[in-house]
XYZ file of C-alpha atoms in Angstrom:
116
model
C 101.874 55.030 70.811
C 104.040 51.993 71.076
C 103.241 48.640 69.581
C 103.671 47.150 73.059
C 100.851 49.348 74.384
C 98.581 48.398 71.471
C 99.286 44.696 71.937
C 98.652 45.046 75.665
C 95.219 46.483 74.900
C 94.390 43.553 72.658
C 95.677 41.053 75.219
C 93.683 42.718 78.010
C 90.532 42.555 75.890
C 91.059 38.896 75.043
C 91.794 37.998 78.684
C 88.573 39.758 79.659
C 86.593 37.527 77.300
C 85.168 40.549 75.499
C 84.965 40.623 71.731
C 86.083 43.540 69.605
C 82.399 44.282 69.095
C 81.663 44.199 72.867
C 84.463 46.581 73.730
C 83.719 48.904 70.813
C 80.109 49.084 71.994
C 81.171 49.910 75.568
C 83.485 52.643 74.261
C 80.781 53.872 71.873
C 83.149 53.625 68.888
C 83.142 51.628 65.664
C 84.954 48.271 65.641
C 87.444 49.681 63.136
C 88.353 52.435 65.613
C 89.052 49.899 68.348
C 91.031 47.781 65.913
C 93.152 50.819 65.013
C 93.789 51.415 68.744
C 94.790 47.785 69.238
C 97.220 47.854 66.321
C 98.838 51.167 67.261
C 97.486 53.000 64.201
C 95.466 55.363 66.363
C 96.090 57.011 69.733
C 93.475 56.674 72.471
C 92.065 59.761 74.129
C 92.528 60.209 77.871
C 88.859 59.350 78.310
C 89.308 56.121 76.335
C 92.318 55.132 78.439
C 90.209 55.688 81.571
C 87.467 53.558 80.037
C 89.943 50.788 79.179
C 91.187 50.927 82.759
C 87.666 50.462 84.088
C 86.650 47.793 81.562
C 89.751 45.659 82.043
C 90.249 46.343 85.746
C 93.765 47.673 85.177
C 95.304 50.809 86.597
C 95.960 53.766 84.342
C 99.633 53.442 85.310
C 99.808 49.811 84.211
C 98.334 50.661 80.820
C 100.950 53.357 80.276
C 103.968 51.827 81.989
C 106.231 52.055 78.913
C 105.179 55.644 78.188
C 105.738 56.591 81.841
C 109.245 55.102 81.813
C 110.124 57.067 78.652
C 108.775 60.263 80.216
C 110.810 59.670 83.378
C 114.009 59.189 81.358
C 113.401 62.438 79.459
C 112.744 64.363 82.675
C 115.860 62.907 84.311
C 117.898 64.107 81.326
C 116.412 67.621 81.506
C 116.493 68.150 85.263
C 120.249 68.849 85.648
C 120.188 71.593 83.006
C 117.174 73.445 84.429
C 118.001 77.170 84.621
C 117.937 78.917 87.969
C 114.833 80.783 89.155
C 116.381 84.228 89.170
C 117.196 86.362 92.223
C 113.707 87.752 92.859
C 111.520 84.757 92.075
C 108.882 84.724 94.874
C 108.224 81.003 94.548
C 111.884 80.049 94.943
C 111.412 77.991 98.135
C 108.406 76.057 96.784
C 110.242 75.560 93.475
C 113.165 73.924 95.269
C 110.821 71.613 97.197
C 109.046 70.637 93.972
C 112.322 69.923 92.182
C 113.616 67.882 95.124
C 110.435 65.775 95.173
C 110.589 65.371 91.382
C 114.185 64.208 91.565
C 113.256 61.741 94.296
C 110.322 60.353 92.301
C 112.486 59.930 89.233
C 115.391 58.258 91.005
C 113.399 56.020 93.346
C 110.993 54.719 90.700
C 108.191 56.082 92.858
C 104.890 55.330 91.116
C 103.011 58.103 92.899
C 102.419 61.159 90.752
C 100.116 63.218 92.936
C 100.922 66.503 94.568
C 103.266 69.273 93.600
């Protein structure tokens, strides 16, 4: 996880007025675990990220903005070289719709990630 993400966690906690001890208690982890998350030495679980989102009143997307941008860049690089579906692929039409929507989301900086 990036240092920026870890620092954002610490900043969010401090802005909330919660101590390391308060937040660790809410997450049901030891203070050293939370400290490791806030310094980038440890990765949070998906459940912990959801908990951070609820505690700090921040969207999941905002907590992972940098990671999302990196993922989008990697997908944009891979999309043009995607192999074809093959002549008898039954899901060919749906596949094309999915790839068109993916391309649109990647190029338009669309924050919505729902749906296929």
